[in-house]
Coordinates of C-alpha atoms in Angstrom, one line a residue:
Chain Q
M1024 CA 116.7 117.6 203.9
T1025 CA 117.4 119.2 206.9
T1026 CA 120.6 119.3 208.7
Q1027 CA 119.6 117.1 211.3
Q1028 CA 118.3 114.4 209.4
L1029 CA 121.9 114.2 207.2
I1030 CA 123.6 114.0 210.4
D1031 CA 120.9 110.9 211.7
Q1032 CA 121.7 109.5 208.1
I1033 CA 125.2 109.7 208.9
Q1034 CA 124.9 108.0 212.3
L1035 CA 122.7 105.1 210.9
K1036 CA 124.7 104.4 208.3
K1037 CA 128.4 104.8 210.2
S1038 CA 129.1 106.9 207.0
F1039 CA 129.9 110.2 205.7
L1040 CA 130.7 109.1 202.4
C1041 CA 129.6 111.3 199.0
V1042 CA 130.1 109.7 195.9
G1043 CA 131.0 111.6 192.8
L1044 CA 128.9 111.0 189.3
D1045 CA 131.0 112.4 187.5
V1046 CA 130.4 110.2 184.2
D1047 CA 132.6 110.7 181.3
L1048 CA 131.4 108.2 178.4
T1049 CA 135.3 107.5 177.6
K1050 CA 135.3 106.2 180.8
I1051 CA 132.4 103.8 181.4
P1052 CA 132.3 100.4 180.6
K1053 CA 131.7 99.7 177.0
H1054 CA 128.9 97.7 177.0
L1055 CA 126.7 100.4 178.5
L1056 CA 127.2 102.3 175.3
E1057 CA 124.6 100.1 173.8
T1058 CA 121.8 101.3 176.0
E1059 CA 119.3 104.1 175.1
D1060 CA 120.8 106.1 178.1
P1061 CA 124.4 105.1 179.0
I1062 CA 124.9 107.5 181.8
F1063 CA 122.0 107.3 183.6
E1064 CA 122.2 103.1 183.4
F1065 CA 125.8 103.8 184.8
N1066 CA 124.7 106.0 187.7
K1067 CA 121.8 103.7 188.6
A1068 CA 124.0 100.9 189.0
I1069 CA 126.3 102.8 190.7
I1070 CA 123.7 104.0 193.3
D1071 CA 122.2 100.7 193.6
A1072 CA 125.5 99.3 194.5
T1073 CA 126.9 101.6 196.7
H1074 CA 123.4 103.5 198.0
D1075 CA 124.1 101.7 201.8
L1076 CA 127.4 102.6 202.4
A1077 CA 127.0 106.8 201.1
V1078 CA 124.7 109.2 202.5
S1079 CA 125.5 111.4 199.4
Y1080 CA 125.6 111.6 195.4
K1081 CA 126.9 114.5 193.7
P1082 CA 126.3 114.9 190.2
N1083 CA 128.6 117.5 188.5
T1084 CA 126.8 119.2 186.1
A1085 CA 129.4 119.7 183.5
F1086 CA 130.0 115.9 183.0
Y1087 CA 126.0 115.8 181.4
E1088 CA 126.2 119.4 180.2
A1089 CA 128.8 118.4 177.8
Y1090 CA 126.5 116.3 176.4
G1091 CA 123.8 118.5 175.7
I1092 CA 120.1 118.0 176.0
Q1093 CA 120.9 113.9 176.5
G1094 CA 123.1 114.9 179.1
W1095 CA 120.7 117.3 181.5
L1096 CA 117.9 114.6 180.7
S1097 CA 120.0 111.8 182.2
L1098 CA 120.9 114.1 185.1
E1099 CA 117.2 114.5 185.3
K1100 CA 116.7 110.8 185.6
T1101 CA 119.5 110.1 188.1
I1102 CA 118.1 113.2 190.5
R1103 CA 114.7 111.4 190.2
Y1104 CA 115.8 108.0 190.3
I1105 CA 117.4 108.8 193.8
N1106 CA 115.1 110.8 195.1
D1107 CA 112.2 108.5 194.2
N1108 CA 113.8 105.4 195.6
Y1109 CA 116.6 106.6 198.0
P1110 CA 114.9 109.7 200.1
N1111 CA 117.3 109.8 202.4
I1112 CA 120.2 110.4 200.1
F1113 CA 121.3 114.0 200.8
T1114 CA 121.8 115.2 196.8
I1115 CA 124.2 117.5 195.5
A1116 CA 124.3 119.6 192.6
D1117 CA 128.1 120.4 192.0
A1118 CA 127.2 123.2 189.9
K1119 CA 129.7 126.1 191.2
R1120 CA 127.2 129.0 190.4
G1121 CA 126.3 132.8 190.9
D1122 CA 125.2 135.6 189.5
I1123 CA 123.5 138.7 190.1
G1124 CA 120.4 138.5 192.1
N1125 CA 117.5 138.0 189.8
T1126 CA 119.8 135.9 188.0
S1127 CA 121.0 133.5 190.7
S1128 CA 117.3 133.5 191.7
M1129 CA 117.0 131.5 188.5
Y1130 CA 120.0 129.2 189.0
A1131 CA 118.2 128.4 192.9
K1132 CA 114.8 127.6 191.2
A1133 CA 117.0 125.5 188.6
F1134 CA 117.9 123.2 190.8
F1135 CA 116.0 123.3 194.4
E1136 CA 112.6 123.0 192.7
D1137 CA 113.0 122.3 189.0
L1138 CA 115.7 119.1 189.8
N1139 CA 114.5 119.1 193.2
F1140 CA 118.5 118.8 194.5
D1141 CA 118.8 119.2 198.3
S1142 CA 122.1 121.2 198.1
V1143 CA 124.1 123.1 195.2
T1144 CA 127.4 124.3 195.4
V1145 CA 128.0 128.0 194.4
A1146 CA 131.0 130.3 193.7
P1147 CA 131.9 133.4 196.3
Y1148 CA 133.4 136.1 194.2
M1149 CA 130.4 138.0 193.5
G1150 CA 129.4 138.2 196.9
K1151 CA 126.1 138.5 198.9
D1152 CA 123.7 139.3 196.7
S1153 CA 124.9 136.1 194.0
V1154 CA 124.5 133.6 197.3
E1155 CA 121.5 134.9 199.1
P1156 CA 118.9 133.8 196.5
F1157 CA 120.2 130.6 197.2
L1158 CA 120.0 130.7 200.9
A1159 CA 116.1 132.0 200.9
F1160 CA 115.2 128.2 200.3
E1161 CA 114.0 126.5 203.7
N1162 CA 115.7 123.0 204.1
K1163 CA 117.9 123.3 201.0
H1164 CA 121.7 124.0 201.6
T1165 CA 124.2 126.2 199.6
I1166 CA 127.4 125.0 199.7
M1167 CA 130.1 127.8 198.4
L1168 CA 133.6 127.4 197.9
A1169 CA 136.2 128.2 200.3
L1170 CA 139.4 126.4 199.7
T1171 CA 139.6 124.2 196.8
S1172 CA 141.5 120.9 196.2
N1173 CA 143.2 122.2 192.9
E1174 CA 146.5 124.1 192.3
G1175 CA 144.9 127.0 191.1
A1176 CA 143.4 127.4 194.8
F1177 CA 146.7 128.7 195.3
D1178 CA 146.3 132.0 193.1
F1179 CA 143.5 133.8 194.8
Q1180 CA 142.2 131.7 197.8
T1181 CA 145.4 132.2 199.8
L1182 CA 146.3 136.0 198.8
N1183 CA 146.6 137.8 202.0
V1184 CA 143.7 140.2 202.6
N1185 CA 143.6 142.8 205.6
G1186 CA 145.8 140.4 207.6
T1187 CA 144.0 136.9 206.9
E1188 CA 143.9 134.6 203.9
L1189 CA 141.0 135.2 201.4
Y1190 CA 139.5 132.2 201.8
K1191 CA 139.2 132.9 205.6
Q1192 CA 137.7 136.2 204.7
V1193 CA 135.0 134.3 202.2
L1194 CA 134.2 132.3 205.1
E1195 CA 133.9 134.9 207.8
T1196 CA 132.1 137.5 205.7
S1197 CA 129.1 134.5 204.3
K1198 CA 128.6 134.3 208.3
T1199 CA 126.9 137.9 208.1
W1200 CA 124.6 136.8 204.9
K1201 CA 120.7 136.3 205.8
N1202 CA 120.1 132.4 206.3
S1203 CA 123.8 132.1 206.7
H1204 CA 122.7 128.6 209.0
N1205 CA 121.9 127.1 205.1
L1206 CA 125.6 127.3 204.4
M1207 CA 128.0 124.7 204.0
Y1208 CA 131.4 124.7 202.7
V1209 CA 133.9 123.4 199.9
V1210 CA 137.0 122.7 201.5
G1211 CA 139.5 120.7 199.7
A1212 CA 140.9 117.1 201.1
T1213 CA 144.8 118.1 199.9
K1214 CA 145.0 121.0 202.3
A1215 CA 144.0 118.7 205.4
E1216 CA 146.7 121.0 207.9
Y1217 CA 144.2 124.4 206.9
F1218 CA 141.1 122.3 208.4
T1219 CA 142.1 123.7 212.1
E1220 CA 142.0 127.2 211.2
I1221 CA 138.9 126.6 209.1
R1222 CA 137.1 125.5 212.3
K1223 CA 137.8 128.4 214.3
I1224 CA 135.9 130.4 211.4
V1225 CA 133.1 127.7 211.1
P1226 CA 132.8 125.4 213.7
D1227 CA 129.6 123.9 213.4
S1228 CA 129.2 124.1 209.4
F1229 CA 129.5 120.8 207.2
L1230 CA 132.0 120.8 204.9
L1231 CA 132.4 119.4 201.7
V1232 CA 135.7 117.4 201.0
P1233 CA 136.5 117.3 197.4
G1234 CA 140.1 115.7 196.9
V1235 CA 140.5 112.4 198.4
G1236 CA 141.6 109.8 196.3
A1237 CA 142.6 110.4 192.6
Q1238 CA 143.8 114.1 194.0
G1239 CA 145.7 112.5 196.5
G1240 CA 144.0 114.1 199.9
S1241 CA 144.2 111.5 203.1
L1242 CA 140.6 110.8 204.8
S1243 CA 142.2 110.0 208.1
E1244 CA 144.1 113.6 208.1
V1245 CA 141.2 115.6 207.3
C1246 CA 138.9 114.0 210.0
K1247 CA 141.6 114.5 212.5
Y1248 CA 141.4 118.3 212.1
G1249 CA 138.4 119.0 210.2
M1250 CA 135.8 116.5 212.5
N1251 CA 133.3 118.3 214.6
T1252 CA 130.6 117.0 217.1
N1253 CA 128.3 116.5 214.2
V1254 CA 131.0 115.2 212.3
G1255 CA 130.4 118.1 210.0
L1256 CA 132.3 116.3 207.0
L1257 CA 131.1 115.1 204.0
I1258 CA 134.2 113.1 202.1
N1259 CA 133.8 113.6 198.3
S1260 CA 135.3 110.4 196.2
S1261 CA 134.4 110.1 192.4
R1262 CA 137.1 108.7 190.2
A1263 CA 138.2 106.2 192.6
I1264 CA 135.1 104.7 193.2
I1265 CA 132.9 105.0 189.9
Y1266 CA 136.0 103.9 187.6
A1267 CA 137.3 101.1 189.9
S1268 CA 136.6 98.8 186.9
N1269 CA 135.7 99.5 183.4
G1270 CA 134.1 95.8 183.3
V1271 CA 130.7 94.1 183.7
D1272 CA 131.6 94.3 187.1
F1273 CA 132.3 97.6 187.5
A1274 CA 129.4 98.3 190.0
E1275 CA 130.5 95.4 191.7
K1276 CA 133.8 96.9 192.4
A1277 CA 132.4 100.5 192.7
R1278 CA 130.7 98.9 195.9
A1279 CA 134.0 97.4 197.3
E1280 CA 135.7 100.7 196.9
A1281 CA 133.2 102.4 198.4
L1282 CA 132.8 99.9 201.5
L1283 CA 136.6 100.1 202.3
M1284 CA 135.8 104.2 202.5
Q1285 CA 133.0 103.5 204.3
Q1286 CA 134.2 101.2 207.0
E1287 CA 137.4 103.0 207.5
M1288 CA 135.0 106.1 208.1
Q1289 CA 133.2 103.5 210.8
A1290 CA 136.4 102.9 212.3
I1291 CA 137.1 106.8 212.7
L1292 CA 133.6 107.4 214.0
S1293 CA 133.8 104.6 216.5
Chain N
M272 CA 135.0 133.7 165.3
T273 CA 138.3 135.7 165.9
T274 CA 139.0 139.4 167.4
Q275 CA 139.7 140.8 164.2
Q276 CA 136.3 139.5 163.0
L277 CA 134.6 141.3 165.8
I278 CA 136.6 144.2 165.3
D279 CA 135.3 144.4 161.8
Q280 CA 131.7 144.3 163.0
I281 CA 132.0 146.7 165.4
Q282 CA 133.2 149.2 162.3
L283 CA 130.8 147.9 160.2
K284 CA 127.9 147.8 162.4
K285 CA 129.2 151.1 164.4
S286 CA 127.8 149.2 167.2
F287 CA 129.5 147.4 169.9
L288 CA 126.1 146.6 171.3
C289 CA 125.4 142.9 172.9
V290 CA 122.1 142.1 173.8
G291 CA 121.0 139.9 176.6
L292 CA 118.8 137.6 176.1
D293 CA 117.5 136.5 179.9
V294 CA 114.3 135.3 179.0
D295 CA 111.6 135.0 181.6
L296 CA 108.5 133.8 180.9
T297 CA 106.7 135.6 183.6
K298 CA 107.9 138.7 181.7
I299 CA 107.0 138.0 178.2
P300 CA 104.1 139.0 175.9
K301 CA 101.3 136.6 177.0
H302 CA 100.3 135.8 173.1
L303 CA 103.8 133.9 172.9
L304 CA 103.1 131.1 175.8
E305 CA 100.5 129.4 173.5
T306 CA 103.1 128.6 171.3
E307 CA 105.3 125.2 171.2
D308 CA 108.4 127.3 172.5
P309 CA 108.0 130.5 173.8
I310 CA 111.4 131.0 174.9
F311 CA 112.9 130.6 171.6
E312 CA 110.0 132.4 170.0
F313 CA 111.0 135.2 171.6
N314 CA 114.6 135.2 171.1
K315 CA 113.8 134.8 167.6
A316 CA 111.7 137.9 167.2
I317 CA 114.4 139.5 169.5
I318 CA 116.9 138.4 167.0
D319 CA 115.7 139.2 163.8
A320 CA 114.1 142.5 164.9
T321 CA 118.0 143.9 166.3
H322 CA 120.7 141.6 164.5
D323 CA 122.0 144.7 162.6
L324 CA 122.1 147.0 165.6
A325 CA 124.1 144.2 167.5
V326 CA 127.3 142.8 167.3
S327 CA 126.6 140.3 170.0
Y328 CA 123.7 138.0 171.9
K329 CA 124.2 137.2 175.4
P330 CA 121.8 133.9 176.8
N331 CA 122.5 134.1 180.0
T332 CA 122.2 130.1 181.1
A333 CA 120.5 130.3 184.0
F334 CA 117.3 131.5 182.6
Y335 CA 117.5 128.6 180.7
E336 CA 118.3 126.2 183.0
A337 CA 115.4 127.3 185.4
Y338 CA 112.9 126.2 182.7
G339 CA 114.9 122.4 182.9
I340 CA 115.3 120.1 179.6
Q341 CA 112.7 122.7 177.8
G342 CA 114.9 125.4 178.6
W343 CA 117.9 123.7 177.1
L344 CA 116.2 123.0 174.4
S345 CA 115.2 126.7 173.8
L346 CA 119.0 127.3 174.5
E347 CA 120.4 125.0 171.5
K348 CA 117.8 126.3 169.3
T349 CA 118.6 130.1 170.3
I350 CA 122.1 129.7 169.3
R351 CA 121.9 127.4 166.6
Y352 CA 119.3 129.9 164.8
I353 CA 121.9 132.7 165.2
N354 CA 124.7 130.9 164.1
D355 CA 122.8 129.6 160.9
N356 CA 120.9 132.7 160.3
Y357 CA 123.7 135.4 161.7
P358 CA 127.1 134.0 161.4
N359 CA 128.9 137.8 162.0
I360 CA 127.5 137.5 165.4
F361 CA 129.7 137.2 168.6
T362 CA 127.7 134.7 171.1
I363 CA 128.6 134.7 174.2
A364 CA 127.4 132.0 176.9
D365 CA 126.7 133.9 179.9
A366 CA 127.3 130.6 182.3
K367 CA 130.1 131.6 184.7
R368 CA 131.4 128.5 185.1
G369 CA 134.7 127.2 186.2
D370 CA 135.9 124.2 188.0
I371 CA 138.7 121.6 188.5
G372 CA 140.7 121.0 185.3
N373 CA 139.3 117.8 183.8
T374 CA 135.9 119.0 184.7
S375 CA 136.4 122.8 183.2
S376 CA 137.5 120.5 180.2
M377 CA 133.9 119.6 179.7
Y378 CA 132.3 122.7 180.6
A379 CA 134.6 123.8 177.7
K380 CA 133.2 121.2 175.3
A381 CA 129.7 121.6 176.2
F382 CA 130.0 125.9 175.4
F383 CA 132.6 125.8 172.5
E384 CA 131.8 122.2 171.0
D385 CA 128.5 121.2 171.4
L386 CA 126.6 124.3 171.7
N387 CA 129.2 126.0 169.6
F388 CA 129.2 129.7 171.1
D389 CA 131.9 131.8 170.4
S390 CA 133.0 132.9 174.1
V391 CA 131.6 131.9 177.6
T392 CA 132.1 133.6 181.3
V393 CA 134.0 132.1 183.4
A394 CA 134.4 132.7 187.6
P395 CA 138.0 133.0 188.6
Y396 CA 138.0 132.0 192.0
M397 CA 139.5 128.6 191.3
G398 CA 142.3 130.2 189.5
K399 CA 144.5 128.8 186.3
D400 CA 143.8 125.5 186.2
S401 CA 140.3 126.2 186.2
V402 CA 140.3 128.5 183.4
E403 CA 143.2 127.5 181.0
P404 CA 141.2 124.5 180.0
F405 CA 139.0 127.1 178.7
L406 CA 141.8 129.1 176.7
A407 CA 143.0 126.1 174.9
F408 CA 140.2 126.4 172.3
E409 CA 141.5 128.1 169.3
N410 CA 139.3 131.2 167.9
K411 CA 137.1 130.8 171.2
H412 CA 137.0 133.6 174.1
T413 CA 137.4 133.4 177.5
I414 CA 135.3 135.9 179.5
M415 CA 136.3 136.0 183.4
L416 CA 134.7 138.2 186.0
A417 CA 136.8 140.6 187.1
L418 CA 134.7 143.5 188.5
T419 CA 130.8 142.8 188.5
S420 CA 127.7 145.1 188.0
N421 CA 126.0 144.0 191.3
E422 CA 126.6 145.2 195.4
G423 CA 128.2 141.8 196.3
A424 CA 131.1 143.0 194.2
F425 CA 132.7 144.9 197.2
D426 CA 132.6 141.8 199.5
F427 CA 135.8 140.4 197.9
Q428 CA 136.6 142.0 194.9
T429 CA 137.5 144.7 195.8
L430 CA 139.7 143.7 199.2
N431 CA 143.2 144.6 199.5
V432 CA 145.9 142.0 198.3
N433 CA 149.7 142.8 198.7
G434 CA 148.4 146.7 197.9
T435 CA 146.2 146.3 195.2
E436 CA 142.6 145.1 194.7
L437 CA 141.4 141.7 194.5
Y438 CA 140.2 142.2 190.3
K439 CA 143.0 143.9 189.9
Q440 CA 145.7 140.9 191.5
V441 CA 143.0 138.9 189.1
L442 CA 143.7 140.5 185.7
E443 CA 147.3 140.4 186.3
T444 CA 147.6 137.5 187.0
S445 CA 145.2 136.0 184.2
K446 CA 147.6 137.7 182.1
T447 CA 150.5 135.0 182.8
W448 CA 148.1 131.7 181.7
K449 CA 148.4 130.0 178.8
N450 CA 146.9 131.3 175.8
S451 CA 145.9 134.5 177.9
H452 CA 145.6 136.0 174.7
N453 CA 141.8 134.3 174.5
L454 CA 140.9 136.1 177.7
M455 CA 138.3 139.0 177.7
Y456 CA 136.9 140.4 181.1
V457 CA 133.2 141.2 183.0
V458 CA 133.7 145.0 184.2
G459 CA 130.3 146.3 185.3
A460 CA 128.9 149.8 184.1
T461 CA 128.0 150.4 187.4
K462 CA 131.9 151.0 188.2
A463 CA 133.0 153.8 185.6
E464 CA 135.8 155.4 187.3
Y465 CA 137.3 152.1 187.7
F466 CA 138.3 151.6 183.9
T467 CA 140.9 154.0 183.8
E468 CA 142.9 152.0 186.1
I469 CA 141.9 148.5 184.3
R470 CA 143.1 150.1 181.1
K471 CA 146.4 150.2 182.8
I472 CA 146.5 146.5 183.4
V473 CA 144.6 145.3 180.4
P474 CA 145.0 148.0 177.4
D475 CA 144.4 145.7 174.7
S476 CA 141.4 143.3 176.0
F477 CA 138.1 143.2 175.2
L478 CA 135.8 144.1 178.3
L479 CA 132.1 143.0 178.4
V480 CA 130.3 145.6 180.2
P481 CA 126.8 144.9 182.1
G482 CA 124.9 146.8 183.9
V483 CA 124.3 149.7 181.6
G484 CA 120.2 150.2 181.4
A485 CA 118.3 148.4 184.3
Q486 CA 121.4 148.4 186.7
G487 CA 122.0 152.1 186.2
G488 CA 125.1 152.5 184.6
S489 CA 126.5 155.2 182.1
L490 CA 127.2 154.3 178.3
S491 CA 129.4 157.9 177.9
E492 CA 131.2 157.3 181.3
V493 CA 132.2 153.8 180.0
C494 CA 133.3 154.4 177.0
K495 CA 135.2 158.1 178.3
Y496 CA 137.6 155.4 180.6
G497 CA 137.3 152.4 178.7
M498 CA 137.4 152.2 175.1
N499 CA 140.5 151.4 173.6
T500 CA 141.8 151.8 170.0
N501 CA 139.8 148.5 168.9
V502 CA 136.8 150.1 170.7
G503 CA 137.5 147.0 173.4
L504 CA 134.0 147.1 174.5
L505 CA 131.2 145.0 174.4
I506 CA 128.0 146.8 176.4
N507 CA 125.6 144.5 177.3
S508 CA 121.7 145.4 177.9
S509 CA 119.2 143.0 178.6
R510 CA 116.0 144.2 180.5
A511 CA 116.1 147.5 178.9
I512 CA 115.9 146.0 175.3
I513 CA 114.0 142.7 175.8
Y514 CA 110.9 144.1 177.9
A515 CA 111.0 147.3 176.2
S516 CA 107.4 146.3 175.6
N517 CA 105.7 143.2 176.6
G518 CA 102.7 143.9 174.2
V519 CA 102.6 142.3 170.5
D520 CA 104.7 144.6 169.7
F521 CA 107.4 143.6 171.6
A522 CA 110.3 143.6 169.1
E523 CA 109.6 146.6 167.6
K524 CA 110.1 148.1 170.6
A525 CA 113.0 146.0 171.5
R526 CA 114.4 147.5 168.1
A527 CA 114.0 150.9 169.1
E528 CA 115.6 150.6 171.9
A529 CA 118.6 149.0 170.2
L530 CA 118.3 151.8 167.7
L531 CA 118.8 154.6 170.4
M532 CA 121.9 152.5 171.9
Q533 CA 123.5 151.9 168.7
Q534 CA 123.2 155.5 167.7
E535 CA 124.8 156.9 171.0
M536 CA 127.6 154.4 170.0
Q537 CA 128.1 155.4 166.6
A538 CA 128.1 159.3 167.7
I539 CA 130.8 158.3 170.5
L540 CA 132.7 156.1 167.6
S541 CA 132.9 159.1 165.2

């Protein structure tokens, strides 16, 4: 999917919502545990109930790897289900990968070719040659961690390096990499006041924003400081939507939560 | 496996060699491609041929994920084969994971419980709460990136933060985390001169050292500056050993390469 196609979808749906598919078998409705593939059945129901309200889905690979081969099968079925049934959805493999060049190439192959995701999240610590193999894929997007939503973000990301903060240096440096137009960035909603500074460095890039909802970030604050003329934001919500109910009405309740967010987004967009 | 058990194995085998199982189907002997699971058959032959010369094996997850479900099956079979047949081997999942707390817990579960690896590599960028969920596992080891072997290491890892370099700050900060005795660190062999400084910060920790061989690092230099009284080093070699030949003699040639390294290590130890 091209960036323009993503922007078009945002305008069409009046939504920049990304639903995080972080499926924990201890939290999903009990009746699904009797099905052959509970994780996929859960995702399928959530996707069917919310696909017109969201522009993106983001499975976090940890939640699939934790269930071994069965988990990977569920992930594979989920991404195929989205691509087959809702091809205008922007898909994100939240994998936070990154390694030396030839190894990052294998990760890029795994997520862009084998699984056919539109994008993958990566970690910046290993620098240029750990990220460029991902950037080499045309019409695929590499979403690099900049300033994350967790407490540990303050351990290293905000350290002062040469008069600026590390995450700002990460943003600046990444702009010099080959095919950097394929970069997006992760910026946590819990740090809304930082968006002004971030927009000075990457005015045009899309930012994937976790931390609204369960982690406490505010949608209106993020939009106030982080939105650009193309919207430029994908707001992720995982637990607040997918675990809105753990009864048989889970999909319906997830839709209700997604609708609330979409309506808030529509109001902001107009 | 406890750290003491690893040290005992090093003394017993007179080796601190780790063999990287980075299996690329385009590089392995053609005749294996006709088997049902070429990746596992390749690994099994390499492991059988080198297990008395190496104390550790390190599959890099990228090379398995690139082949989808089949790749994960091969990874699962490989780790099970090692655990069943060579229980004294220290196993490393080279996965470079790291995420917010509840997500890192899922990764820890995947590698420590589901796959039963002794250790996993993690990235430091997201800080304390992204690493502590791994450290919570007793007799499991978390190997955090400090100073990597690639060119991109100089993009961020060596930036000056508060009068020191970022990778040194990463080392210092990590020592304050809960269960930090379960930490080991990745330090690239291509930067042997840095080991002196690193040993001032983490004198007792094990260091996993990639970059000897194909990437150009020198074993003797690394040992000169990096060894401690418990050896404290695991020297990884991947391509130089596993791709020593791509003919039917590949395992034999891999053994010959591993033997050269083990003999060099034995000489250094005595």
